[in-house]
Amino acid sequence: MEQKSMTALISAFSRAYHATNSTEKIFDDKIARMLFSDEEYLQICETMANGISFFNPNFNGDKSSALCWIVNNQLAPSPLGRAVFAETALKTSVLYAKAEQYLILGAGYDTFAYRQPCWASKLQIFEIDCNPTANDKKKRLEKANIQIPKNLQFISADFSDKNWLNNLTDNSLFNSGKTSFCSILGVSYYLSEQTFKDLISSLYGIMPEGSSIVFDYPSKNTDEISKKQSQLAKAAHEEMLAAYSYQEIEKLLSECGFLIYEYLSPQEITHQFFEEYNLSNCKNPIKALENVNYCLAVKKA
């Protein structure tokens, strides 16, 4: 039986923790904390802090410091960095490429629709994810008294099913003739290479020239922190299935009709998104995971 995504929930927790505890914000998600009850939030904090020996056997400090280390080193780098990367690219696409639709694939507990800035007011937003995660998110939004914006549609999808696209194209508010921006964050890890390629190819068929996709993907080199992440995902029944070299991603995108517009390596992610934070937090710095890369691609003419 399909279950809500625990990796997506922990990503939301890491955004909530960062927004709540950091004075220098890498990504200020003002909504994420509202998706958790106080009891659940504190329970996750306790569970994570108690697991410090798994994440860092040599750690020496109190529970508060342990939690901060785990979030900054293990949980937060990818959710924070990719959110900034995606939403910055989205703004550029709306203002300059005149994107009118925002497709959020594997939406999880993404909060953009509930804190959207004025430049997004004319966007039609589609949150696309499996029912268990979407339904759990709706319950959390209701408990937090967060209103569903009028420009948002929820679309049920299982990306391993080749017919997933029908639920989107059958929606009367979706228009394949309108320039679209599509984020696919935290998704490529859990799809086989063929399924991920089919996903990109499907998007090519429903978006006009000038539309963009943004995603993160794992490279084949792994460090100790990356191995821990893989173990945690597997324990949550969300096993990581694929990894790519830059050349493989470039080839996959080209075969699906997309050209890479921007690519960021782990070193570039750290420099671009975390450097300012790290100057103010030299004792608890954040750096990108060694096997995570970001990519922005545009549909070829």
Short mmCIF file of C-alpha atoms in Angstrom, two decimals:
data_model
loop_
_atom_site.label_atom_id
_atom_site.label_comp_id
_atom_site.label_asym_id
_atom_site.label_seq_id
_atom_site.Cartn_x
_atom_site.Cartn_y
_atom_site.Cartn_z
CA MET A 1 0.00 0.00 0.00
CA GLU A 2 1.36 3.41 -1.01
CA GLN A 3 2.28 5.66 1.91
CA LYS A 4 3.05 9.35 2.35
CA SER A 5 6.66 10.27 1.62
CA MET A 6 8.72 10.43 4.81
CA THR A 7 11.71 11.91 2.95
CA ALA A 8 9.47 14.77 1.78
CA LEU A 9 8.21 15.31 5.33
CA ILE A 10 11.75 15.45 6.73
CA SER A 11 12.68 17.91 3.98
CA ALA A 12 9.84 20.14 5.19
CA PHE A 13 11.08 19.73 8.76
CA SER A 14 14.56 20.86 7.76
CA ARG A 15 13.14 23.98 6.08
CA ALA A 16 11.03 24.66 9.16
CA TYR A 17 13.99 24.24 11.51
CA HIS A 18 16.18 26.54 9.42
CA ALA A 19 13.53 29.27 9.16
CA THR A 20 12.83 29.07 12.88
CA ASN A 21 16.38 28.89 14.23
CA SER A 22 18.60 30.78 11.78
CA THR A 23 19.01 34.54 11.79
CA GLU A 24 20.80 34.41 8.42
CA LYS A 25 18.31 32.69 6.11
CA ILE A 26 19.41 30.66 3.09
CA PHE A 27 15.76 30.05 2.24
CA ASP A 28 13.04 31.53 4.41
CA ASP A 29 10.12 29.11 4.32
CA LYS A 30 7.62 30.88 6.58
CA ILE A 31 4.97 28.19 6.09
CA ALA A 32 6.86 24.93 6.71
CA ARG A 33 6.72 25.11 10.53
CA MET A 34 2.93 25.53 10.37
CA LEU A 35 2.60 22.09 8.76
CA PHE A 36 3.70 20.45 12.02
CA SER A 37 1.95 20.38 15.36
CA ASP A 38 4.17 21.38 18.27
CA GLU A 39 4.13 17.80 19.51
CA GLU A 40 5.18 16.33 16.16
CA TYR A 41 7.86 18.95 15.59
CA LEU A 42 9.41 18.39 19.02
CA GLN A 43 9.23 14.64 18.55
CA ILE A 44 11.18 14.86 15.28
CA CYS A 45 13.73 17.12 16.98
CA GLU A 46 14.12 14.59 19.80
CA THR A 47 14.39 11.60 17.45
CA MET A 48 16.97 13.30 15.27
CA ALA A 49 19.09 14.49 18.19
CA ASN A 50 19.03 11.01 19.73
CA GLY A 51 20.36 9.63 16.43
CA ILE A 52 23.58 11.66 16.46
CA SER A 53 25.69 8.52 16.93
CA PHE A 54 24.42 7.25 13.55
CA PHE A 55 25.18 10.51 11.77
CA ASN A 56 28.38 11.43 13.60
CA PRO A 57 29.81 8.83 16.00
CA ASN A 58 32.52 11.24 17.17
CA PHE A 59 30.17 14.11 18.04
CA ASN A 60 30.64 15.70 21.45
CA GLY A 61 27.95 18.12 22.61
CA ASP A 62 24.44 18.53 23.96
CA LYS A 63 21.17 17.58 22.22
CA SER A 64 20.56 21.06 20.84
CA SER A 65 24.00 21.13 19.24
CA ALA A 66 23.54 17.59 17.96
CA LEU A 67 20.26 18.53 16.26
CA CYS A 68 21.85 21.60 14.68
CA TRP A 69 24.75 19.47 13.36
CA ILE A 70 22.39 16.89 11.87
CA VAL A 71 20.18 19.48 10.18
CA ASN A 72 23.06 21.53 8.78
CA ASN A 73 25.17 18.59 7.64
CA GLN A 74 22.63 15.95 6.69
CA LEU A 75 19.05 17.18 6.30
CA ALA A 76 19.00 20.80 5.16
CA PRO A 77 21.63 21.31 2.42
CA SER A 78 19.57 19.84 -0.43
CA PRO A 79 16.07 21.13 0.53
CA LEU A 80 17.37 24.66 1.14
CA GLY A 81 19.70 24.96 -1.84
CA ARG A 82 17.39 23.45 -4.45
CA ALA A 83 14.46 25.57 -3.24
CA VAL A 84 16.45 28.78 -3.77
CA PHE A 85 17.71 27.56 -7.13
CA ALA A 86 14.24 26.56 -8.35
CA GLU A 87 12.33 29.61 -7.15
CA THR A 88 14.96 32.03 -8.47
CA ALA A 89 14.74 30.33 -11.88
CA LEU A 90 10.94 30.36 -11.67
CA LYS A 91 10.89 34.12 -11.08
CA THR A 92 13.16 34.67 -14.08
CA SER A 93 10.94 32.44 -16.21
CA VAL A 94 7.78 34.32 -15.18
CA LEU A 95 9.22 37.80 -15.65
CA TYR A 96 11.25 37.24 -18.82
CA ALA A 97 9.99 34.06 -20.54
CA LYS A 98 6.38 34.88 -19.60
CA ALA A 99 5.73 31.47 -18.02
CA GLU A 100 2.05 31.12 -17.09
CA GLN A 101 2.00 27.66 -15.53
CA TYR A 102 4.06 26.18 -12.71
CA LEU A 103 4.16 22.38 -12.51
CA ILE A 104 5.54 21.06 -9.22
CA LEU A 105 6.29 17.36 -9.75
CA GLY A 106 6.74 15.40 -6.55
CA ALA A 107 5.33 18.43 -4.74
CA GLY A 108 5.51 16.79 -1.32
CA TYR A 109 5.21 19.50 1.31
CA ASP A 110 6.36 22.33 -0.96
CA THR A 111 4.91 25.63 0.26
CA PHE A 112 5.40 28.00 -2.68
CA ALA A 113 1.69 28.21 -3.48
CA TYR A 114 0.88 29.34 0.08
CA ARG A 115 3.46 32.12 0.28
CA GLN A 116 3.52 33.15 -3.38
CA PRO A 117 4.88 36.64 -4.10
CA CYS A 118 3.02 39.21 -6.18
CA TRP A 119 4.89 38.28 -9.38
CA ALA A 120 3.32 34.79 -9.18
CA SER A 121 -0.28 35.93 -8.88
CA LYS A 122 -1.10 35.19 -12.53
CA LEU A 123 0.48 31.73 -12.48
CA GLN A 124 -1.65 28.61 -12.63
CA ILE A 125 0.04 26.23 -10.20
CA PHE A 126 -0.25 22.43 -10.29
CA GLU A 127 1.01 20.38 -7.35
CA ILE A 128 1.57 16.87 -8.72
CA ASP A 129 2.16 13.96 -6.33
CA CYS A 130 0.82 10.64 -5.09
CA ASN A 131 -2.46 10.65 -3.17
CA PRO A 132 -1.15 9.63 0.29
CA THR A 133 1.31 12.53 0.44
CA ALA A 134 -1.10 15.05 -1.08
CA ASN A 135 -3.91 14.02 1.25
CA ASP A 136 -1.67 14.25 4.30
CA LYS A 137 -0.55 17.70 3.20
CA LYS A 138 -4.15 18.88 2.78
CA LYS A 139 -4.95 17.74 6.33
CA ARG A 140 -1.96 19.67 7.66
CA LEU A 141 -2.96 22.79 5.73
CA GLU A 142 -6.48 22.55 7.13
CA LYS A 143 -5.26 22.14 10.73
CA ALA A 144 -3.00 25.16 10.28
CA ASN A 145 -5.90 27.20 8.82
CA ILE A 146 -3.94 27.78 5.62
CA GLN A 147 -6.24 28.55 2.72
CA ILE A 148 -5.84 26.80 -0.64
CA PRO A 149 -5.13 29.59 -3.16
CA LYS A 150 -7.47 29.91 -6.13
CA ASN A 151 -4.64 29.45 -8.64
CA LEU A 152 -3.66 26.01 -7.28
CA GLN A 153 -4.73 22.58 -8.49
CA PHE A 154 -3.81 19.22 -6.93
CA ILE A 155 -3.01 16.48 -9.45
CA SER A 156 -2.69 12.82 -8.47
CA ALA A 157 0.24 11.00 -10.10
CA ASP A 158 2.46 7.95 -9.83
CA PHE A 159 5.52 8.63 -11.99
CA SER A 160 6.23 4.92 -12.38
CA ASP A 161 2.93 4.66 -14.27
CA LYS A 162 3.33 5.89 -17.86
CA ASN A 163 -0.24 7.19 -17.81
CA TRP A 164 0.43 9.62 -14.96
CA LEU A 165 0.30 12.55 -17.38
CA ASN A 166 -3.38 12.02 -18.20
CA ASN A 167 -4.50 13.43 -14.85
CA LEU A 168 -2.70 16.68 -15.68
CA THR A 169 -3.74 17.04 -19.31
CA ASP A 170 -7.34 16.14 -18.44
CA ASN A 171 -7.52 19.06 -16.03
CA SER A 172 -9.47 21.88 -17.68
CA LEU A 173 -7.13 24.55 -16.27
CA PHE A 174 -4.00 23.06 -17.82
CA ASN A 175 -3.08 24.47 -21.22
CA SER A 176 -0.30 22.76 -23.20
CA GLY A 177 0.05 25.87 -25.34
CA LYS A 178 1.15 28.07 -22.45
CA THR A 179 4.79 28.48 -21.49
CA SER A 180 5.43 26.41 -18.38
CA PHE A 181 8.05 26.09 -15.68
CA CYS A 182 8.42 22.68 -14.10
CA SER A 183 10.28 21.75 -10.92
CA ILE A 184 11.21 18.13 -10.25
CA LEU A 185 12.96 18.38 -6.89
CA GLY A 186 13.99 15.36 -4.83
CA VAL A 187 12.50 13.01 -7.43
CA SER A 188 15.25 11.71 -9.74
CA TYR A 189 16.88 9.74 -6.91
CA TYR A 190 13.91 7.41 -6.53
CA LEU A 191 13.18 6.70 -10.20
CA SER A 192 14.99 4.27 -12.48
CA GLU A 193 16.94 5.90 -15.30
CA GLN A 194 14.33 4.82 -17.85
CA THR A 195 11.42 6.10 -15.74
CA PHE A 196 13.15 9.45 -15.24
CA LYS A 197 13.83 9.70 -18.97
CA ASP A 198 10.19 8.87 -19.72
CA LEU A 199 9.15 11.60 -17.29
CA ILE A 200 11.30 14.24 -19.02
CA SER A 201 10.13 13.07 -22.42
CA SER A 202 6.50 13.35 -21.33
CA LEU A 203 7.04 16.93 -20.23
CA TYR A 204 8.54 17.79 -23.60
CA GLY A 205 5.28 16.74 -25.24
CA ILE A 206 3.06 19.06 -23.20
CA MET A 207 5.10 22.27 -23.02
CA PRO A 208 5.86 24.77 -25.79
CA GLU A 209 9.27 26.07 -26.80
CA GLY A 210 10.79 28.29 -24.12
CA SER A 211 9.42 26.22 -21.26
CA SER A 212 11.88 25.10 -18.57
CA ILE A 213 12.51 22.25 -16.16
CA VAL A 214 14.60 22.40 -13.01
CA PHE A 215 15.74 19.38 -11.03
CA ASP A 216 18.39 18.01 -8.71
CA TYR A 217 20.11 14.71 -9.36
CA PRO A 218 22.69 12.45 -7.71
CA SER A 219 26.12 11.84 -9.18
CA LYS A 220 27.87 8.52 -8.86
CA ASN A 221 30.55 9.58 -6.40
CA THR A 222 29.42 9.17 -2.80
CA ASP A 223 30.81 10.40 0.51
CA GLU A 224 29.91 9.21 3.99
CA ILE A 225 27.06 11.70 4.40
CA SER A 226 25.56 10.64 1.05
CA LYS A 227 25.71 7.01 2.15
CA LYS A 228 23.83 7.90 5.34
CA GLN A 229 21.14 9.61 3.28
CA SER A 230 20.75 6.55 1.11
CA GLN A 231 20.39 4.36 4.20
CA LEU A 232 17.74 6.66 5.67
CA ALA A 233 15.77 6.71 2.42
CA LYS A 234 15.87 2.93 2.21
CA ALA A 235 14.65 2.67 5.82
CA ALA A 236 11.71 4.89 4.82
CA HIS A 237 10.96 2.50 1.92
CA GLU A 238 12.12 5.11 -0.63
CA GLU A 239 15.18 3.44 -2.07
CA MET A 240 17.49 5.45 -4.32
CA LEU A 241 17.61 3.83 -7.75
CA ALA A 242 19.81 5.88 -10.06
CA ALA A 243 22.83 8.19 -10.32
CA TYR A 244 24.29 10.09 -13.26
CA SER A 245 27.42 11.72 -14.59
CA TYR A 246 27.07 15.19 -16.11
CA GLN A 247 27.56 13.68 -19.57
CA GLU A 248 24.77 11.16 -18.96
CA ILE A 249 22.35 13.89 -17.84
CA GLU A 250 23.29 16.05 -20.82
CA LYS A 251 22.69 13.11 -23.20
CA LEU A 252 19.38 12.17 -21.53
CA LEU A 253 18.08 15.75 -21.75
CA SER A 254 19.18 16.16 -25.36
CA GLU A 255 17.44 12.95 -26.38
CA CYS A 256 14.28 14.27 -24.71
CA GLY A 257 14.47 17.65 -26.45
CA PHE A 258 16.04 19.82 -23.74
CA LEU A 259 19.25 21.84 -23.54
CA ILE A 260 21.06 22.56 -20.26
CA TYR A 261 20.82 26.27 -19.47
CA GLU A 262 22.47 26.21 -16.03
CA TYR A 263 24.27 23.51 -14.08
CA LEU A 264 25.64 23.73 -10.55
CA SER A 265 28.13 21.31 -9.00
CA PRO A 266 28.26 20.79 -5.22
CA GLN A 267 31.11 23.29 -4.93
CA GLU A 268 29.18 25.90 -6.91
CA ILE A 269 26.02 25.28 -4.85
CA THR A 270 27.94 25.90 -1.63
CA HIS A 271 29.55 29.06 -3.01
CA GLN A 272 26.36 30.50 -4.50
CA PHE A 273 23.81 29.70 -1.81
CA PHE A 274 25.59 28.97 1.47
CA GLU A 275 28.60 31.26 1.56
CA GLU A 276 26.87 34.24 3.17
CA TYR A 277 25.24 32.02 5.79
CA ASN A 278 28.56 30.35 6.56
CA LEU A 279 30.30 33.68 7.15
CA SER A 280 27.84 34.29 10.01
CA ASN A 281 27.81 30.68 11.20
CA CYS A 282 31.41 29.52 10.99
CA LYS A 283 30.89 27.00 13.82
CA ASN A 284 27.90 25.36 12.10
CA PRO A 285 28.44 25.82 8.34
CA ILE A 286 26.32 24.28 5.60
CA LYS A 287 27.81 22.83 2.45
CA ALA A 288 26.21 20.98 -0.44
CA LEU A 289 26.24 17.21 -0.36
CA GLU A 290 29.10 15.86 -2.47
CA ASN A 291 26.85 13.86 -4.80
CA VAL A 292 24.04 16.36 -5.46
CA ASN A 293 23.86 18.60 -8.53
CA TYR A 294 21.31 21.12 -9.82
CA CYS A 295 20.20 21.54 -13.41
CA LEU A 296 18.01 24.02 -15.29
CA ALA A 297 17.10 22.99 -18.84
CA VAL A 298 15.04 24.62 -21.59
CA LYS A 299 12.96 22.99 -24.30
CA LYS A 300 14.79 23.15 -27.62
CA ALA A 301 13.35 25.02 -30.58
#
